[in-house]
Amino acid sequence: MGLFPCTNEMGHKIHQIRNNWFITLLLHFVIIFLRFSTSLSQSNICRTACGELPINYPFGIDDGCGSPHYRNLLICNNGKDLQLRTPSGRYRVLNISYTDPHIVVSDPLMWNCENRHLAPRAYAFSLDTSTPFSLSKINNFLFFNCSDAVISQPHPSFCEQSTDRCDPTCDTASYLCQNIPICPSLLGHAPCCSYYPRTSESLRLMLEHCQYYTSIYWRFRDGAPPYDQVPAYGVRIDFEIPATTRCLKCLDVRKGKGTCGFDTQSQSFLCLCDGGNVTTYCKDRGTPGHSRKVAIVAGTVTTVSIGAAVGVTGILIWYLKKVRPNQSVTFGVQNNTNRLF
């Protein structure tokens, strides 16, 4: 008589092991399927514009696109508002040039003719020194209503072109202080001096003793010198384009015209192609080490893959309810804190 209870208990254990094995198999299938689906058409998710501004290498507004040196620095809000992320905040990008590599951003807290009634002591603009960005030398920072703690004096005229040869004082004879763009009628309403901060710290210290500040850069336009430059409000930021041989081959039309990107986990180079990602270039299908396995890029899971994953999950739930209708489904110990259903 003791044989039957033992047999029933053994059968129950076998049934439980089989159910757990089936659950594990389905979960592995879901994970593998999602990873595989992210390898398809990675180049299609690298957007090439945000509003009217072109997004080319080395920049990217989708993770895994462009150069890893500029990862997560540009943000495209609502598909039309491009912003630069810095330690001091987010700033709207007004222009991008790839022939003369620079971007121009607007700081809403800076003084300008249209925003002349700002609260005093705005936050100082700053850049992350670990990035390939740098403040352009053609920026002119104007400071208004400074206290006596700021040493200000008129500079000789040659200081406009060679600031390194002049004393690091705030120039009251600056051309821009005497010719404020757009609203020259405001001249004389507030004492003005021009100073180029060599570091973000020096800019912050200036703002501790000045009420307002603004940045004016010289924008190039068609015309003969000196009329080929006009002053405009904004902060010009220069950047470097890391032109690697692998990226140039990836971009080559004869080699398949891919998109330069990177592995989001290791940050190693990847050429993003229509059929998947490779470590060389799109048409190099016969090279040993040609990689079809790619890093997961945010937003690349297609509707088909999501639907398939949901379908597999539905099968899993149906199976669990069918074979174990009266038991809570758990992995490991059964208790009220680790129940799935």
XYZ file of C-alpha atoms in Angstrom:
341
model
C 0.000 0.000 0.000
C 2.956 2.352 0.497
C 3.860 2.028 -3.188
C 0.933 4.076 -4.534
C 1.496 7.280 -2.493
C 5.151 7.229 -3.580
C 4.168 6.793 -7.200
C 1.671 9.661 -7.058
C 4.212 11.958 -5.438
C 6.848 11.066 -8.047
C 4.378 11.699 -10.866
C 3.529 15.105 -9.427
C 7.226 16.028 -9.297
C 7.769 14.909 -12.889
C 4.756 16.965 -13.989
C 6.086 20.012 -12.129
C 9.581 19.644 -13.655
C 8.071 19.398 -17.141
C 6.017 22.559 -16.616
C 9.025 24.495 -15.316
C 11.099 23.323 -18.293
C 8.438 24.513 -20.739
C 8.220 27.915 -19.016
C 12.004 28.373 -19.146
C 12.104 27.393 -22.824
C 9.429 29.960 -23.739
C 11.161 32.738 -21.832
C 14.466 32.001 -23.588
C 12.666 32.074 -26.920
C 11.209 35.540 -26.174
C 14.630 36.927 -25.215
C 16.389 35.483 -28.275
C 13.638 36.704 -30.603
C 13.816 40.271 -29.280
C 17.598 40.352 -29.633
C 17.429 39.050 -33.184
C 14.733 41.532 -34.205
C 16.892 44.504 -33.198
C 19.538 43.550 -35.801
C 17.305 44.361 -38.771
C 17.582 47.679 -40.635
C 19.481 49.542 -37.934
C 20.459 52.305 -40.380
C 16.813 53.224 -40.865
C 16.462 54.476 -37.297
C 19.270 57.057 -37.537
C 17.326 60.239 -38.204
C 19.107 62.681 -40.510
C 17.305 65.849 -39.457
C 15.620 67.512 -36.509
C 13.242 70.074 -37.881
C 15.215 71.964 -40.529
C 18.633 71.195 -39.043
C 20.617 68.360 -40.688
C 21.997 65.646 -38.414
C 25.159 64.211 -39.959
C 28.233 62.444 -38.608
C 29.641 62.910 -35.980
C 26.275 63.745 -34.414
C 23.343 61.482 -33.737
C 19.982 61.986 -32.060
C 19.325 58.228 -31.800
C 21.462 56.114 -29.514
C 24.078 54.159 -31.443
C 24.236 56.691 -34.305
C 27.160 58.988 -35.026
C 30.303 59.110 -32.916
C 30.270 57.908 -29.296
C 32.175 61.097 -28.374
C 28.923 63.039 -28.908
C 26.587 60.467 -27.423
C 23.459 61.903 -25.743
C 24.635 65.502 -26.236
C 22.029 66.434 -28.849
C 18.327 65.981 -28.104
C 15.489 66.339 -30.614
C 12.268 67.370 -28.875
C 8.998 66.760 -30.706
C 10.919 66.062 -33.901
C 11.689 69.746 -34.517
C 13.420 71.371 -31.534
C 17.125 70.471 -31.384
C 18.853 71.098 -28.062
C 22.407 70.811 -26.775
C 22.900 69.306 -23.333
C 25.665 70.832 -21.195
C 26.431 70.866 -17.450
C 24.695 74.257 -17.164
C 21.462 73.207 -18.908
C 19.867 72.615 -22.293
C 20.170 75.153 -25.079
C 18.332 75.463 -28.369
C 20.521 74.881 -31.420
C 20.078 77.627 -34.022
C 22.498 76.419 -36.681
C 24.905 73.591 -37.534
C 27.754 73.830 -40.044
C 29.762 70.800 -41.108
C 32.053 72.576 -43.599
C 33.248 75.005 -40.918
C 32.496 72.692 -37.977
C 30.496 74.629 -35.409
C 27.060 74.927 -33.886
C 25.311 78.034 -32.602
C 23.090 77.845 -29.535
C 20.787 80.312 -27.860
C 20.738 80.868 -24.118
C 17.289 82.193 -23.067
C 18.820 83.620 -19.889
C 21.232 85.848 -21.812
C 20.359 89.458 -22.462
C 19.218 90.467 -25.952
C 17.097 93.162 -27.530
C 13.965 91.037 -27.455
C 14.575 89.791 -23.926
C 15.900 92.928 -22.235
C 13.931 92.606 -18.989
C 15.605 89.483 -17.638
C 16.044 88.840 -13.948
C 19.628 89.694 -12.968
C 22.446 87.214 -12.458
C 21.679 84.544 -15.026
C 23.389 81.173 -14.830
C 26.746 81.058 -16.563
C 26.926 79.039 -19.759
C 29.410 76.161 -19.560
C 30.661 73.202 -21.604
C 31.779 69.756 -20.571
C 35.563 69.801 -21.005
C 35.595 66.035 -21.621
C 33.728 66.493 -24.930
C 35.255 67.636 -28.266
C 33.330 70.927 -27.959
C 35.071 74.274 -27.360
C 33.973 77.893 -27.167
C 34.814 79.652 -30.412
C 37.344 82.487 -30.309
C 34.998 84.688 -32.330
C 32.500 84.867 -29.467
C 32.278 88.225 -27.737
C 30.835 88.273 -24.233
C 29.343 91.593 -23.139
C 28.712 92.358 -19.463
C 26.359 95.047 -18.186
C 26.084 96.976 -14.910
C 29.212 95.506 -13.334
C 30.349 96.492 -9.861
C 33.668 98.115 -9.000
C 35.061 94.628 -8.301
C 35.390 94.153 -12.072
C 38.484 95.842 -13.485
C 37.288 97.583 -16.627
C 39.176 99.980 -18.868
C 39.359 100.890 -22.548
C 41.643 98.672 -24.618
C 43.673 99.694 -27.675
C 42.017 98.917 -31.014
C 44.357 96.012 -31.821
C 42.945 94.100 -28.848
C 39.833 93.343 -30.903
C 41.876 90.993 -33.098
C 44.520 89.861 -30.589
C 43.062 89.505 -27.124
C 46.064 87.502 -25.873
C 48.276 90.578 -26.229
C 46.089 92.671 -23.932
C 45.450 92.756 -20.225
C 42.673 90.407 -19.061
C 40.389 93.280 -18.135
C 36.886 94.097 -19.279
C 37.104 96.375 -22.319
C 34.833 99.426 -22.113
C 35.894 100.576 -25.589
C 34.708 97.417 -27.312
C 33.231 97.880 -30.778
C 30.169 95.815 -29.879
C 29.526 97.785 -26.703
C 29.355 100.878 -28.887
C 27.406 99.145 -31.670
C 24.994 96.733 -30.007
C 23.294 94.682 -32.757
C 19.619 95.214 -33.571
C 18.914 97.767 -30.825
C 21.580 100.537 -30.865
C 19.075 102.894 -29.200
C 19.802 101.125 -25.903
C 23.354 102.484 -25.875
C 24.114 104.424 -22.748
C 21.313 102.873 -20.688
C 23.707 100.447 -18.954
C 27.518 100.430 -18.632
C 28.956 97.774 -20.940
C 32.315 96.068 -21.253
C 33.612 93.143 -23.303
C 35.533 90.200 -21.881
C 36.444 86.765 -23.230
C 36.327 84.195 -20.385
C 38.979 81.540 -20.838
C 37.165 79.117 -18.522
C 33.629 78.567 -17.295
C 34.814 79.505 -13.810
C 35.934 82.967 -14.923
C 32.550 83.481 -16.594
C 30.785 82.504 -13.389
C 32.912 84.918 -11.363
C 32.097 87.746 -13.755
C 28.386 87.107 -13.304
C 28.766 87.424 -9.549
C 29.628 91.098 -10.074
C 27.642 91.946 -13.236
C 23.875 92.197 -13.616
C 23.492 90.875 -17.178
C 25.581 89.315 -19.884
C 25.201 88.211 -23.468
C 27.183 86.479 -26.197
C 27.588 87.819 -29.733
C 29.415 85.929 -32.467
C 30.435 86.973 -35.952
C 28.305 85.253 -38.571
C 29.786 84.819 -42.020
C 27.813 85.866 -45.087
C 28.456 86.500 -48.771
C 30.437 89.642 -49.464
C 33.899 91.100 -49.559
C 35.850 91.688 -46.321
C 35.181 93.280 -43.931
C 31.500 93.116 -44.877
C 31.451 89.320 -44.983
C 30.792 89.142 -41.240
C 27.862 90.456 -39.235
C 27.280 90.291 -35.467
C 24.503 88.006 -34.231
C 23.283 86.917 -30.806
C 24.205 83.374 -29.770
C 27.064 81.216 -28.558
C 29.229 79.673 -31.253
C 30.682 76.286 -30.258
C 33.346 74.630 -32.382
C 33.510 70.849 -32.661
C 35.826 68.221 -34.110
C 34.901 65.574 -36.669
C 36.721 62.314 -35.843
C 37.231 61.135 -39.440
C 38.348 57.515 -39.119
C 39.207 55.264 -42.053
C 36.458 52.815 -41.097
C 33.827 55.544 -41.066
C 34.962 56.886 -44.461
C 34.693 53.378 -45.949
C 31.279 52.931 -44.359
C 30.035 56.183 -45.913
C 31.472 55.369 -49.346
C 28.677 54.899 -51.912
C 30.754 52.284 -53.776
C 31.006 50.228 -50.596
C 27.304 50.316 -49.815
C 26.817 53.754 -48.235
C 26.137 52.874 -44.646
C 25.749 55.051 -41.579
C 28.547 55.415 -39.054
C 27.503 54.316 -35.599
C 28.678 52.411 -32.573
C 27.865 49.555 -30.245
C 25.779 51.036 -27.431
C 27.417 48.759 -24.871
C 31.091 48.628 -25.890
C 31.037 51.887 -27.942
C 33.133 50.185 -30.630
C 32.607 51.208 -34.265
C 29.734 49.801 -36.315
C 28.652 50.475 -39.882
C 24.847 50.554 -39.877
C 23.410 48.992 -43.040
C 19.937 48.158 -44.321
C 20.482 44.443 -43.788
C 22.129 44.684 -40.385
C 25.241 46.122 -38.774
C 28.825 45.281 -39.696
C 32.247 46.161 -38.372
C 33.646 47.139 -41.796
C 31.329 48.369 -44.587
C 27.995 47.290 -46.016
C 29.212 45.416 -49.121
C 31.999 43.606 -47.315
C 29.948 40.421 -46.898
C 32.791 37.941 -47.391
C 35.248 39.320 -44.867
C 35.985 37.016 -41.927
C 34.565 38.391 -38.749
C 31.722 40.088 -40.568
C 29.243 40.695 -37.782
C 25.534 40.311 -38.126
C 25.069 40.515 -34.388
C 24.601 44.111 -33.315
C 24.095 46.111 -30.183
C 20.589 46.948 -29.183
C 19.799 50.495 -30.258
C 17.016 52.314 -28.471
C 13.795 52.339 -30.400
C 14.684 49.638 -32.927
C 12.257 46.942 -31.866
C 9.763 46.810 -34.684
C 6.012 46.472 -34.390
C 6.261 42.957 -35.761
C 8.741 41.868 -33.130
C 6.712 43.434 -30.330
C 3.579 41.719 -31.601
C 5.371 38.384 -31.816
C 6.726 38.795 -28.295
C 3.265 39.620 -26.995
C 1.922 36.543 -28.802
C 4.532 34.273 -27.245
C 3.808 35.767 -23.835
C 0.105 35.109 -24.408
C 0.831 31.457 -25.166
C 2.855 31.257 -21.972
C 0.016 32.682 -19.893
C -2.541 30.383 -21.551
C -0.392 27.335 -20.924
C 0.159 28.191 -17.299
C -3.521 28.722 -16.654
C -4.362 25.468 -18.458
C -1.966 23.123 -16.740
C -1.935 24.758 -13.320
C -5.314 26.351 -12.743
C -5.306 25.988 -8.968
C -1.729 26.880 -8.162
C 0.180 30.155 -8.087
C 2.965 30.163 -10.645
C 6.313 31.072 -9.172
C 9.984 30.469 -9.807
C 11.649 29.144 -6.709
C 9.781 29.503 -3.430
C 6.019 30.022 -3.384
C 4.930 33.012 -1.345
C 2.807 36.138 -1.705
C 5.680 38.369 -2.824
C 6.862 36.557 -5.922
C 3.605 35.599 -7.619
C 3.378 36.197 -11.366
C -0.422 35.848 -11.611
